[in-house]
Short mmCIF file of C-alpha atoms in Angstrom, two decimals:
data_model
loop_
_atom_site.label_atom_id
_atom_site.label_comp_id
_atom_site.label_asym_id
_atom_site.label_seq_id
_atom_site.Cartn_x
_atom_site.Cartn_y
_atom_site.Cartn_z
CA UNK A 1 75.32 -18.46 -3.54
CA UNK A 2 76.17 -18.36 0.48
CA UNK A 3 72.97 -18.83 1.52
CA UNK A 4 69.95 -20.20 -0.30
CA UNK A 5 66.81 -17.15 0.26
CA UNK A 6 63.34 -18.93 0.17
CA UNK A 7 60.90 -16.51 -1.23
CA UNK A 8 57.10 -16.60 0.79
CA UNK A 9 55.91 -18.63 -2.43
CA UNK A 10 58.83 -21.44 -1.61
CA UNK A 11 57.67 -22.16 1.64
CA UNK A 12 54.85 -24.79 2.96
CA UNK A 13 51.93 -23.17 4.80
CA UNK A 14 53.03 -24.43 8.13
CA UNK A 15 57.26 -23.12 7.17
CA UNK A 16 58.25 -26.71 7.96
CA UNK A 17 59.25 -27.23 4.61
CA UNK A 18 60.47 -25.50 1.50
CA UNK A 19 60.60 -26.27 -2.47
CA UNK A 20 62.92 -24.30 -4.98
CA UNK A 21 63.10 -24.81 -8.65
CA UNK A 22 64.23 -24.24 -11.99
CA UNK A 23 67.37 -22.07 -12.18
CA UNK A 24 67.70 -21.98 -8.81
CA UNK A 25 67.30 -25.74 -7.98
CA UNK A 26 69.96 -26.09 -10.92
CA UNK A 27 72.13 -24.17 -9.21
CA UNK A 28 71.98 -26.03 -5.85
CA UNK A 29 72.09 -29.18 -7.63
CA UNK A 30 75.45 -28.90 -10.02
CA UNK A 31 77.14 -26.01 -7.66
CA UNK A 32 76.51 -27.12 -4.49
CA UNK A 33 76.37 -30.28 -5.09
CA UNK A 34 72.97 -31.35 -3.11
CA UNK A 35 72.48 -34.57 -1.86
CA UNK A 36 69.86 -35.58 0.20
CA UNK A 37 70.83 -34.67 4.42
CA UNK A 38 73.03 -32.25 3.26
CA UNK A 39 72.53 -29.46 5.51
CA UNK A 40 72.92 -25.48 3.73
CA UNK A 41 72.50 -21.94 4.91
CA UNK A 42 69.21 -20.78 4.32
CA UNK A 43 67.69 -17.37 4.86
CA UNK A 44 63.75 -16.44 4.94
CA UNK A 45 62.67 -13.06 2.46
CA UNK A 46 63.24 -10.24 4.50
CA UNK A 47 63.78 -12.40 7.65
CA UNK A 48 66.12 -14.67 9.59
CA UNK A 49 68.44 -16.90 8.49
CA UNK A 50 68.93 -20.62 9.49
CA UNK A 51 69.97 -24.32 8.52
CA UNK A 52 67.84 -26.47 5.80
CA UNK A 53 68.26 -29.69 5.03
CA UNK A 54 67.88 -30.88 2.02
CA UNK A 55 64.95 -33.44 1.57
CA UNK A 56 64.33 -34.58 -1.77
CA UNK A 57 65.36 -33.83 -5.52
CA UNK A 58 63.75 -34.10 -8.33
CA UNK A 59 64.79 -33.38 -12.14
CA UNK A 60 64.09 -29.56 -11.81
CA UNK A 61 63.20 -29.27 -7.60
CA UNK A 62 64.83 -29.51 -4.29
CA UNK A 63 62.76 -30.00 -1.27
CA UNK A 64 64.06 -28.56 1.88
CA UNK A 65 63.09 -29.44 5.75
CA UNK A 66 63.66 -26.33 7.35
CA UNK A 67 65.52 -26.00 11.04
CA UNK A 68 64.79 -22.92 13.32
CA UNK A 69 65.77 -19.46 11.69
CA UNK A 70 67.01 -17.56 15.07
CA UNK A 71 70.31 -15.41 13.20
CA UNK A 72 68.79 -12.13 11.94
CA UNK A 73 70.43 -11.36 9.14
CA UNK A 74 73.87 -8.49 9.04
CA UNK A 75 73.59 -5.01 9.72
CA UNK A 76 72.16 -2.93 6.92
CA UNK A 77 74.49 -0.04 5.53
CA UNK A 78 73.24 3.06 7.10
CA UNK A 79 73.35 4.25 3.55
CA UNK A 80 70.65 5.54 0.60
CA UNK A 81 72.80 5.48 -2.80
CA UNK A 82 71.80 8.32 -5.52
CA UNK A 83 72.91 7.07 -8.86
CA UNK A 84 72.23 8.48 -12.41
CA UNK A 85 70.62 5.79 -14.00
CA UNK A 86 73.27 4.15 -16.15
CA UNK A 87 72.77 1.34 -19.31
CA UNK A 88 70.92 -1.67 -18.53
CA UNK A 89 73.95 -4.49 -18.13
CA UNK A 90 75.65 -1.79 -15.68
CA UNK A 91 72.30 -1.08 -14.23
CA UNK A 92 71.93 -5.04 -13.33
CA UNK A 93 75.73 -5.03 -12.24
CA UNK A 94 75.04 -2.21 -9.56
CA UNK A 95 71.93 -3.64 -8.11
CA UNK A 96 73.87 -6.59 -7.63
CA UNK A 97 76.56 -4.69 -5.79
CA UNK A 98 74.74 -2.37 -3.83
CA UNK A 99 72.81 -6.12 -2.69
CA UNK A 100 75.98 -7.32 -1.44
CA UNK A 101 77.18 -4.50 0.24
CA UNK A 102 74.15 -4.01 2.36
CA UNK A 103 72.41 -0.77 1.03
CA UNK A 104 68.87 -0.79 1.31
CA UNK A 105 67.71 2.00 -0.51
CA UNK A 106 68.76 3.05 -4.41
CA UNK A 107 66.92 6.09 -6.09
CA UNK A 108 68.32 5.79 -10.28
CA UNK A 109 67.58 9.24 -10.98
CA UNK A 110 67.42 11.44 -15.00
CA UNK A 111 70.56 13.28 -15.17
CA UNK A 112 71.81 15.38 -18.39
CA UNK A 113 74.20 12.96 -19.61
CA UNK A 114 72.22 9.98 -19.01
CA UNK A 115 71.43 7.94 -22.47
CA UNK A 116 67.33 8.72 -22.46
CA UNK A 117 66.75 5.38 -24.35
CA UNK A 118 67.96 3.65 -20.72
CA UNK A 119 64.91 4.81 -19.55
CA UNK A 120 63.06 2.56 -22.20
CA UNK A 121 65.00 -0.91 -20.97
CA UNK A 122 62.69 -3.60 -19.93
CA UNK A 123 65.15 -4.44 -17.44
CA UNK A 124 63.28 -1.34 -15.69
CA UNK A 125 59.64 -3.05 -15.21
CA UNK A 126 60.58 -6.62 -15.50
CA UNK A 127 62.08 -8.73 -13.06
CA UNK A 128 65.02 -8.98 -13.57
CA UNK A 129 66.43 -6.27 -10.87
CA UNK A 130 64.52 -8.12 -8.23
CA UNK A 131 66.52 -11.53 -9.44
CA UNK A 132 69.96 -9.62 -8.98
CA UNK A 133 68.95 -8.46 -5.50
CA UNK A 134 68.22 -11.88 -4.57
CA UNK A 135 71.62 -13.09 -5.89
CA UNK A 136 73.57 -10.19 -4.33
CA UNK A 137 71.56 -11.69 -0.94
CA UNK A 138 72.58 -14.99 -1.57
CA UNK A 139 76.06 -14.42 -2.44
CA UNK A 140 76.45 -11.58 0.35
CA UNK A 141 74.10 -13.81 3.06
CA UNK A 142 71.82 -11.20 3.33
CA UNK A 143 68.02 -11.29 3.65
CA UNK A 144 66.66 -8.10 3.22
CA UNK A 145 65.48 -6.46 -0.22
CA UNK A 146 66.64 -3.10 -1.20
CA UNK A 147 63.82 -0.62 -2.18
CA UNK A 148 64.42 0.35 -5.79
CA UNK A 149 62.90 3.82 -6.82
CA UNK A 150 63.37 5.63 -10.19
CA UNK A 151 62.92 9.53 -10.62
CA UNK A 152 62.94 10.33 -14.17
CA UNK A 153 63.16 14.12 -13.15
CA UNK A 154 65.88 15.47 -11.62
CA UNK A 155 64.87 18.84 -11.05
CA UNK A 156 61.31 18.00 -9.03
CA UNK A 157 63.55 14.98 -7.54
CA UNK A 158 66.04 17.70 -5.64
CA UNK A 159 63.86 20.26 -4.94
CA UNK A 160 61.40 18.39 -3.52
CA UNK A 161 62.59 15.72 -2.18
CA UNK A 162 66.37 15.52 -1.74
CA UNK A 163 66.22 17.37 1.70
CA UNK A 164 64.36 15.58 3.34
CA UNK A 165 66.35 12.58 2.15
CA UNK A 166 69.70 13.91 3.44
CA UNK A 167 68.27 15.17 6.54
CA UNK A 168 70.74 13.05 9.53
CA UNK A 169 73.29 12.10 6.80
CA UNK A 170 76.41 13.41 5.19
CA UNK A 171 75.84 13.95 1.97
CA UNK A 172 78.17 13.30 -0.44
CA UNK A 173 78.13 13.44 -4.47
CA UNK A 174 81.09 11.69 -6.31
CA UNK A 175 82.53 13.62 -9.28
CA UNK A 176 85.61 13.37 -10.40
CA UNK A 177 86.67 17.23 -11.13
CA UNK A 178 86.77 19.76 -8.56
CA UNK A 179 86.34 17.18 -5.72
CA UNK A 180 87.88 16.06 -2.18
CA UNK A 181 89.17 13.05 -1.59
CA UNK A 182 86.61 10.55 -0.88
CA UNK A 183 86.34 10.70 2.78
CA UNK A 184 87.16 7.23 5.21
CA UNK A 185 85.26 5.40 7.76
CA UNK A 186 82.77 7.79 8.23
CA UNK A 187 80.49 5.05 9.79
CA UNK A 188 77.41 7.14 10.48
CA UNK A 189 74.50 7.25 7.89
CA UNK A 190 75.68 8.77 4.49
CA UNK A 191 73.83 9.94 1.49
CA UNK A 192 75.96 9.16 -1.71
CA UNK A 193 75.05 10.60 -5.22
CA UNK A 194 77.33 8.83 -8.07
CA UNK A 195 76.79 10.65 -11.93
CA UNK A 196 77.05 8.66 -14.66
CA UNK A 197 79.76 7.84 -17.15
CA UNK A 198 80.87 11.74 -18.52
CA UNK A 199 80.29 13.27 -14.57
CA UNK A 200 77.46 15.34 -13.60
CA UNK A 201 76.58 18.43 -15.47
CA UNK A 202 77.88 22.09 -13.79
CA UNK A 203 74.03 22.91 -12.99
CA UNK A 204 73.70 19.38 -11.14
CA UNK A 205 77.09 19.83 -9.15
CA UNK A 206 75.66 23.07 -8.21
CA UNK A 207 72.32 21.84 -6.70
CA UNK A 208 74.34 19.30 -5.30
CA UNK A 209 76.21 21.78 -3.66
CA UNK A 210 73.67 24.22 -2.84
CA UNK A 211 71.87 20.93 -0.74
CA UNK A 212 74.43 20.73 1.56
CA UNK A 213 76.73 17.96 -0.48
CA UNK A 214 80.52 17.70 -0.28
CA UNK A 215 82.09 17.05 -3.91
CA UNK A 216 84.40 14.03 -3.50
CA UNK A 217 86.32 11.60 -6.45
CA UNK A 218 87.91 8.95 -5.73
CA UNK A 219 91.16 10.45 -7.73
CA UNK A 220 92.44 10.18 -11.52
CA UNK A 221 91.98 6.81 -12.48
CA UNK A 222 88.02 6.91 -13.08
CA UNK A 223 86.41 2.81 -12.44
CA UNK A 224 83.05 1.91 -13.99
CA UNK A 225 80.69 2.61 -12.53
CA UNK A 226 79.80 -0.89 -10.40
CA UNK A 227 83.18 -0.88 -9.08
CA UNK A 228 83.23 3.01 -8.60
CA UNK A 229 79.94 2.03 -6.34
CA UNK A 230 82.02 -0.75 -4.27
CA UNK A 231 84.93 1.02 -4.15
CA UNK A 232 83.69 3.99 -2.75
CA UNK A 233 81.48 1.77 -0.07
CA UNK A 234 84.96 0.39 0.60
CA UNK A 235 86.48 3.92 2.09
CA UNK A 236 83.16 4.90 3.91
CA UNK A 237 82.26 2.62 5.94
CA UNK A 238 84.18 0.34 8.19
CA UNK B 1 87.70 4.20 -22.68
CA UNK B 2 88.44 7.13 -21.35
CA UNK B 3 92.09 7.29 -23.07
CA UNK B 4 93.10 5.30 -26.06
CA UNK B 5 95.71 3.24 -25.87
CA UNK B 6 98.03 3.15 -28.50
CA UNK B 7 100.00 -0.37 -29.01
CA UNK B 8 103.38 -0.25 -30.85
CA UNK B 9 101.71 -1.70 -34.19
CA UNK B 10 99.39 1.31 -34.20
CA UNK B 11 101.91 3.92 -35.20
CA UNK B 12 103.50 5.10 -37.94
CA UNK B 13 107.44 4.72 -38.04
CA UNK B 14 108.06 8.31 -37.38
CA UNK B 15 105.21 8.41 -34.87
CA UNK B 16 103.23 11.22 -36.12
CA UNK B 17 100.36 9.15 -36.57
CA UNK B 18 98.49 6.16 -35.38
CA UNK B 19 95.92 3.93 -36.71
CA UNK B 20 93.24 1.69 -35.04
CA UNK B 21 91.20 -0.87 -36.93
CA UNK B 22 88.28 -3.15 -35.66
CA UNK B 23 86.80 -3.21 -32.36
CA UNK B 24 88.26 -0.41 -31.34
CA UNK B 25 87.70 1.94 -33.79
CA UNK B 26 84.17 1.16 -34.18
CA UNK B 27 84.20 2.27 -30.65
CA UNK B 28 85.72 5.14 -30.97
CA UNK B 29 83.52 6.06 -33.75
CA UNK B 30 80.15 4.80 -32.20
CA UNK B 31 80.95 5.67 -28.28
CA UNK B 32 82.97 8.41 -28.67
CA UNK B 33 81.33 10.14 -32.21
CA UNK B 34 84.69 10.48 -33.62
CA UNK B 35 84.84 13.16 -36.03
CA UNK B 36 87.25 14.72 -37.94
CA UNK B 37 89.70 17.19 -36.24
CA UNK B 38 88.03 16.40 -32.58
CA UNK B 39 90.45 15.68 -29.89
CA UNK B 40 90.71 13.20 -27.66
CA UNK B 41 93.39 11.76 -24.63
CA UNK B 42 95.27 9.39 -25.77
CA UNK B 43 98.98 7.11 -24.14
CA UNK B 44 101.27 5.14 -25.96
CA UNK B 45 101.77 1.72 -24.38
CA UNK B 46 104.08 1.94 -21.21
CA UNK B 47 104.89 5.35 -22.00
CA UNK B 48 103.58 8.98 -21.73
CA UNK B 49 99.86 10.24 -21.79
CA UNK B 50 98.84 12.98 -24.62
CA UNK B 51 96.48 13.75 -27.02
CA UNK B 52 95.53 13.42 -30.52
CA UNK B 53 93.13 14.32 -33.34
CA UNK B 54 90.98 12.31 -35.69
CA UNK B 55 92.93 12.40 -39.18
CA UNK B 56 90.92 9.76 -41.27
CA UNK B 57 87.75 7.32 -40.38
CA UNK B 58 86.88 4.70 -42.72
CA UNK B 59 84.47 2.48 -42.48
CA UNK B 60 86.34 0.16 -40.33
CA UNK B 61 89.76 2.19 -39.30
CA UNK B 62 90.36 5.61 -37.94
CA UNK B 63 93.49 7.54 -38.50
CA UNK B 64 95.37 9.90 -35.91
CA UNK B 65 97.66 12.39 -35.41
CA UNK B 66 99.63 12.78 -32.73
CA UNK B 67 100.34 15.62 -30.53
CA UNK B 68 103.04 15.58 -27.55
CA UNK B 69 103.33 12.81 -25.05
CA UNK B 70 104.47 14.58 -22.25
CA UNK B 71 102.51 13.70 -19.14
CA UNK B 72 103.50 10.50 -17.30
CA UNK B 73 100.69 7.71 -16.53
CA UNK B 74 99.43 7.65 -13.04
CA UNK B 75 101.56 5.89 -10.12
CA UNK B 76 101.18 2.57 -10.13
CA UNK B 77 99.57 1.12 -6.60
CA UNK B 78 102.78 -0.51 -4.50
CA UNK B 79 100.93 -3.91 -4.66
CA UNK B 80 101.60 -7.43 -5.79
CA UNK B 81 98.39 -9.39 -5.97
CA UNK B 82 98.37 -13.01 -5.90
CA UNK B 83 95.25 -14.97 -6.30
CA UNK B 84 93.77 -18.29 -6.47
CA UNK B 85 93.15 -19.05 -10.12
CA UNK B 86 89.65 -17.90 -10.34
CA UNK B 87 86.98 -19.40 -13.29
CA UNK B 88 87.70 -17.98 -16.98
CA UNK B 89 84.65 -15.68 -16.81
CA UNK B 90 85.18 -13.92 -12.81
CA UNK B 91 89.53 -14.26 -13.94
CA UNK B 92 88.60 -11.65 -17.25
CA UNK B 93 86.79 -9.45 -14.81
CA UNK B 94 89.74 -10.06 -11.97
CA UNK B 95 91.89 -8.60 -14.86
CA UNK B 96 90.05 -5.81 -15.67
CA UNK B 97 89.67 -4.52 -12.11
CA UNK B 98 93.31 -4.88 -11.21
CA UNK B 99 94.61 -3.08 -14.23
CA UNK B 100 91.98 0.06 -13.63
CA UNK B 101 93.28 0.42 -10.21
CA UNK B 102 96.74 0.28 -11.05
CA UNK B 103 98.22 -3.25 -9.91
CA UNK B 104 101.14 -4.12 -12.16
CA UNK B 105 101.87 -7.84 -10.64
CA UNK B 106 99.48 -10.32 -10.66
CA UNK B 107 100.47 -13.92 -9.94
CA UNK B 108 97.44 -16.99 -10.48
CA UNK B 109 97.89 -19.83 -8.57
CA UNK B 110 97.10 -23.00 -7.95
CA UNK B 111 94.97 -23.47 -4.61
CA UNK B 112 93.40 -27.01 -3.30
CA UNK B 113 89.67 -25.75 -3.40
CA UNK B 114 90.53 -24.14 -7.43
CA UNK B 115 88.55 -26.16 -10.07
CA UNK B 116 91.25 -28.00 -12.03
CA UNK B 117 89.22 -27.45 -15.06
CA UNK B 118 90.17 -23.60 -14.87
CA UNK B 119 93.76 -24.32 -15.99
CA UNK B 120 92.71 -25.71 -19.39
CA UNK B 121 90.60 -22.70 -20.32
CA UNK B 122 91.75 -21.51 -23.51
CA UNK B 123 91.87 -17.86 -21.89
CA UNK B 124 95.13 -18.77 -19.95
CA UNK B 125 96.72 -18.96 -23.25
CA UNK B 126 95.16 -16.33 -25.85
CA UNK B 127 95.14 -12.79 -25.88
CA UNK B 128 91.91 -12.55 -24.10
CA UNK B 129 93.73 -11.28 -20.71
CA UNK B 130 96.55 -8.83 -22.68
CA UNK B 131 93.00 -7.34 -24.50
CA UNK B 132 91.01 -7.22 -20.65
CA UNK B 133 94.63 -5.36 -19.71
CA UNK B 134 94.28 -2.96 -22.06
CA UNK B 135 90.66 -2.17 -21.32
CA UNK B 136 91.01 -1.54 -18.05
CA UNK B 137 93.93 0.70 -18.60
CA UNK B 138 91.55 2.60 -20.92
CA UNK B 139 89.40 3.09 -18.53
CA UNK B 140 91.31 4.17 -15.90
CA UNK B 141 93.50 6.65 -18.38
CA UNK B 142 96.94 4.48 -17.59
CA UNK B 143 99.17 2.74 -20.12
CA UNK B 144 101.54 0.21 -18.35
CA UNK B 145 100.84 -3.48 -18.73
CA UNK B 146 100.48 -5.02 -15.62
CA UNK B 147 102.22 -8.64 -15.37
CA UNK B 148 100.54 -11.98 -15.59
CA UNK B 149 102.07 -15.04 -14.46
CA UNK B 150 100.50 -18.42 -13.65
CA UNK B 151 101.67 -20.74 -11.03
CA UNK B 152 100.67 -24.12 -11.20
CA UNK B 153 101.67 -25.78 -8.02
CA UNK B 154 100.89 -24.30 -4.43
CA UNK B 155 103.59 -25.58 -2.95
CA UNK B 156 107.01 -24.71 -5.22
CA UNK B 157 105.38 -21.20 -5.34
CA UNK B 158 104.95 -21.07 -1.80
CA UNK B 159 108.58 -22.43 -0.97
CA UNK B 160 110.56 -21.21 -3.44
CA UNK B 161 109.04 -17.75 -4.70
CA UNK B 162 107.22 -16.47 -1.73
CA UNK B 163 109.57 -15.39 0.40
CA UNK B 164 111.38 -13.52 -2.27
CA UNK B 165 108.23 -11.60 -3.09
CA UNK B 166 106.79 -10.55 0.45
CA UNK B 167 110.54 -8.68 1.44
CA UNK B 168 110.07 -5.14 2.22
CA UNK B 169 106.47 -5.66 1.50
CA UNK B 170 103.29 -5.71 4.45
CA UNK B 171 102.14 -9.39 3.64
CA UNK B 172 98.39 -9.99 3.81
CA UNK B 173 96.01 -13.47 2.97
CA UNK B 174 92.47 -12.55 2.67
CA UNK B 175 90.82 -15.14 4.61
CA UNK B 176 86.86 -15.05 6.07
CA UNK B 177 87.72 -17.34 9.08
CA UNK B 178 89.95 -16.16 12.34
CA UNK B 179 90.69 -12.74 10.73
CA UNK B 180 91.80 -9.46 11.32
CA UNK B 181 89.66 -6.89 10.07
CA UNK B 182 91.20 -5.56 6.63
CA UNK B 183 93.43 -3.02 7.53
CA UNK B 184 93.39 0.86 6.06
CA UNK B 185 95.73 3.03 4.19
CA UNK B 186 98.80 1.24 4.39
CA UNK B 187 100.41 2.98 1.40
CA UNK B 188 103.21 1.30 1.65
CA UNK B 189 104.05 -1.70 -0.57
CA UNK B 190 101.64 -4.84 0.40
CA UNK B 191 101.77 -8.49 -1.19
CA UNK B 192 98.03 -9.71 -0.90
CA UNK B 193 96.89 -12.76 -1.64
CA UNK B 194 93.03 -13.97 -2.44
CA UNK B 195 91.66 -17.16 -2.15
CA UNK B 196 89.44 -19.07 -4.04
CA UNK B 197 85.47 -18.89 -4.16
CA UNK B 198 85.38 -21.22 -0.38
CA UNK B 199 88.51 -19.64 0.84
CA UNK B 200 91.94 -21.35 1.59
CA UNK B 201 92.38 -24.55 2.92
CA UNK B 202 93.99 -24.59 6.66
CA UNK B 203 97.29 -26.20 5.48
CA UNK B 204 97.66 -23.09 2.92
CA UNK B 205 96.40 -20.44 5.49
CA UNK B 206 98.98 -22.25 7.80
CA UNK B 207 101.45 -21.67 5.06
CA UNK B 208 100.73 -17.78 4.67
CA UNK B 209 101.07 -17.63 8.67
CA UNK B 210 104.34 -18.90 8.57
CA UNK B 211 105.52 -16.88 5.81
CA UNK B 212 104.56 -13.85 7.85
CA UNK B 213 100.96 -13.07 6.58
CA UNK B 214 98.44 -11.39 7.99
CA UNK B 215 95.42 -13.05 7.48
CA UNK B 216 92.90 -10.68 7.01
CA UNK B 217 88.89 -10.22 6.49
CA UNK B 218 86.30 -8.03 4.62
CA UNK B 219 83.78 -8.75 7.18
CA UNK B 220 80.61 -11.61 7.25
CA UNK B 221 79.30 -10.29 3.75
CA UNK B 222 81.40 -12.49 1.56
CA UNK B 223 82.10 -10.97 -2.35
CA UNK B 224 82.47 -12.00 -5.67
CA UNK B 225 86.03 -12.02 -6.23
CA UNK B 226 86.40 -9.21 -8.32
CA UNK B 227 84.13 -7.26 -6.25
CA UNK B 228 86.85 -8.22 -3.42
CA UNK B 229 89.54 -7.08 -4.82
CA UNK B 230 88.41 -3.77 -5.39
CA UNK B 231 86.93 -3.94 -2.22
CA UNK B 232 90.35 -4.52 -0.27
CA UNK B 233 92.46 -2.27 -2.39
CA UNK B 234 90.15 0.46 -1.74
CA UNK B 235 90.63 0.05 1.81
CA UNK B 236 94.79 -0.69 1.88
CA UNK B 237 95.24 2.11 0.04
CA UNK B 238 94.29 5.59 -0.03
#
């Protein structure tokens, strides 16, 4: 954690202050060592980020007095990540990535190979995506929340609404056969599909394809999937 | 696993066949739906790449034969990575991401702002790393073992090794404070070194300077380590 986020619920109703607890309050307390006038990075939900000081501690609370939040948070990536919904530990792992890196957007979409039980994980309609977000945010100090969608069709999904998705961005689908080298610095907004483990099937490389995506891999030796996500971040933008 | 690895214990004496036992084969078994006569790739340890057939599958074993080994692994990246000793959990995962990508060097050091605890975790000294090796070169279809070595005290390293290691190398310190943007597709043989979680101290950046590092930067959104390292060896090398 980089930067502590206060959720709307942390906050006093005239912002002055702010009160964090449980896990999180653990975490400032034994990592970061809080003692009182220490002063700590602190971002607002979707907002600016600032200085905090911290005020008072209690078994399972910190109390903050907040400073002025005038540093808007980094530049988003100009990015919306496709990715075939993969099992629910990876799943968590590239929320928390894609949080880091600064993508804003994620559509987990049905593809063949995709395990169907994944689509039965309570880590799907709990909170627990939401908590990763937050600690890619913290770690990355970042404010803003990606939107997380789920299609659990992929044919509706790209005929009806993958164009207008890709419309203004290069479009690119990772796959590791057939495929160009994963193109560098393109630094202009991008459109990435990743498969899961096993590839896309022939029929989804084709729609792919037919959409206006170029093939790319990012060459023989084949990461998991989390690092295949921040690896391939890596080459396209700056 | 995308290639099974086989270790020197696995095979027969003539080589024909191979045997895996444990966690492995229950992998193979549950992940991969071993049956018999299916093929799958498989290397021998530091040696060639090939495949081979399900034999036998007890309940805990499964039994190969082997085909030729005729293709060579994939080039190994022209990189020795040295990195502040990192905590047991994040130095596993530091392991695993290094092998995939094809580092073969990896020196842990000793760093002012590394917990001192982290050098009396039992994973230093059991076969937890060799078995996070072997994993990643599973994944990433290679066989060679990368190299682990510890170093225990900055400054002998620094004095006595370092300068040995950098020649004919591009040095680099990865650094988040007064630093060059990472740079891109060196392919040519770099030395990079990583710093702990809080970044090197002055007198060790100073010490890096002098060597001849570069001290480099991923930009304001600050990683997890092993997110960093496959961050920056994305970027160094095509």
């Amino acid at each position: 954690m980089n930067l502590i986020l206060f959720l709307n619920d942390d906050l006093s109703k005239d912002g002055s202050l702010a009160e964090i607890s449980g896990l999180r309050a653990k975490h400032i307390i034994e990592v970061h060592k809080a003692e009182i006038g220490k002063e700590l990075t602190a971002g607002l939900l979707n907002g600016n980020i600032g200085k905090c000081k911290v005020n008072k501690i209690g078994t399972n609370y910190v109390n903050f007095e907040l400073g002025n939040f005038n540093t808007p948070p980094p530049p988003a990536l100009p990015l919306t990540l496709i990715i075939s919904l993969p099992r629910p530990k990876t799943l968590k792992k590239v929320v928390h990535i894609a949080s880091c890196m600064g993508v804003k957007k994620i559509y987990f979409i049905e593809s063949w190979k995709v395990d169907k039980s994944y689509w039965k994980s309570p880590v799907l309609n709990n909170n627990e995506l939401t908590e990763q977000c937050i600690l890619g945010l913290e770690q990355a100090k970042d404010t803003v929340l990606p939107e997380i969608l789920f299609r659990r069709r992929f044919k509706p999904f790209a005929e009806d609404e993958l164009n207008q998705i890709i419309t203004g961005t290069t479009p690119l689908a990772a796959h590791p056969y057939k495929a160009l080298p994963c193109p560098e610095r393109i630094n202009s907004p991008v459109t990435l599909a990743v498969g899961p483990e096993g590839g896309f099937t022939d029929y989804e490389v084709k729609t792919f394809k037919e959409l206006g995506f170029s093939v790319i891999t990012l060459g023989e030796r084949i990461l998991r999937v989390e690092y295949a996500v921040c690896s391939l971040l890596s080459k396209i933008f700056k």
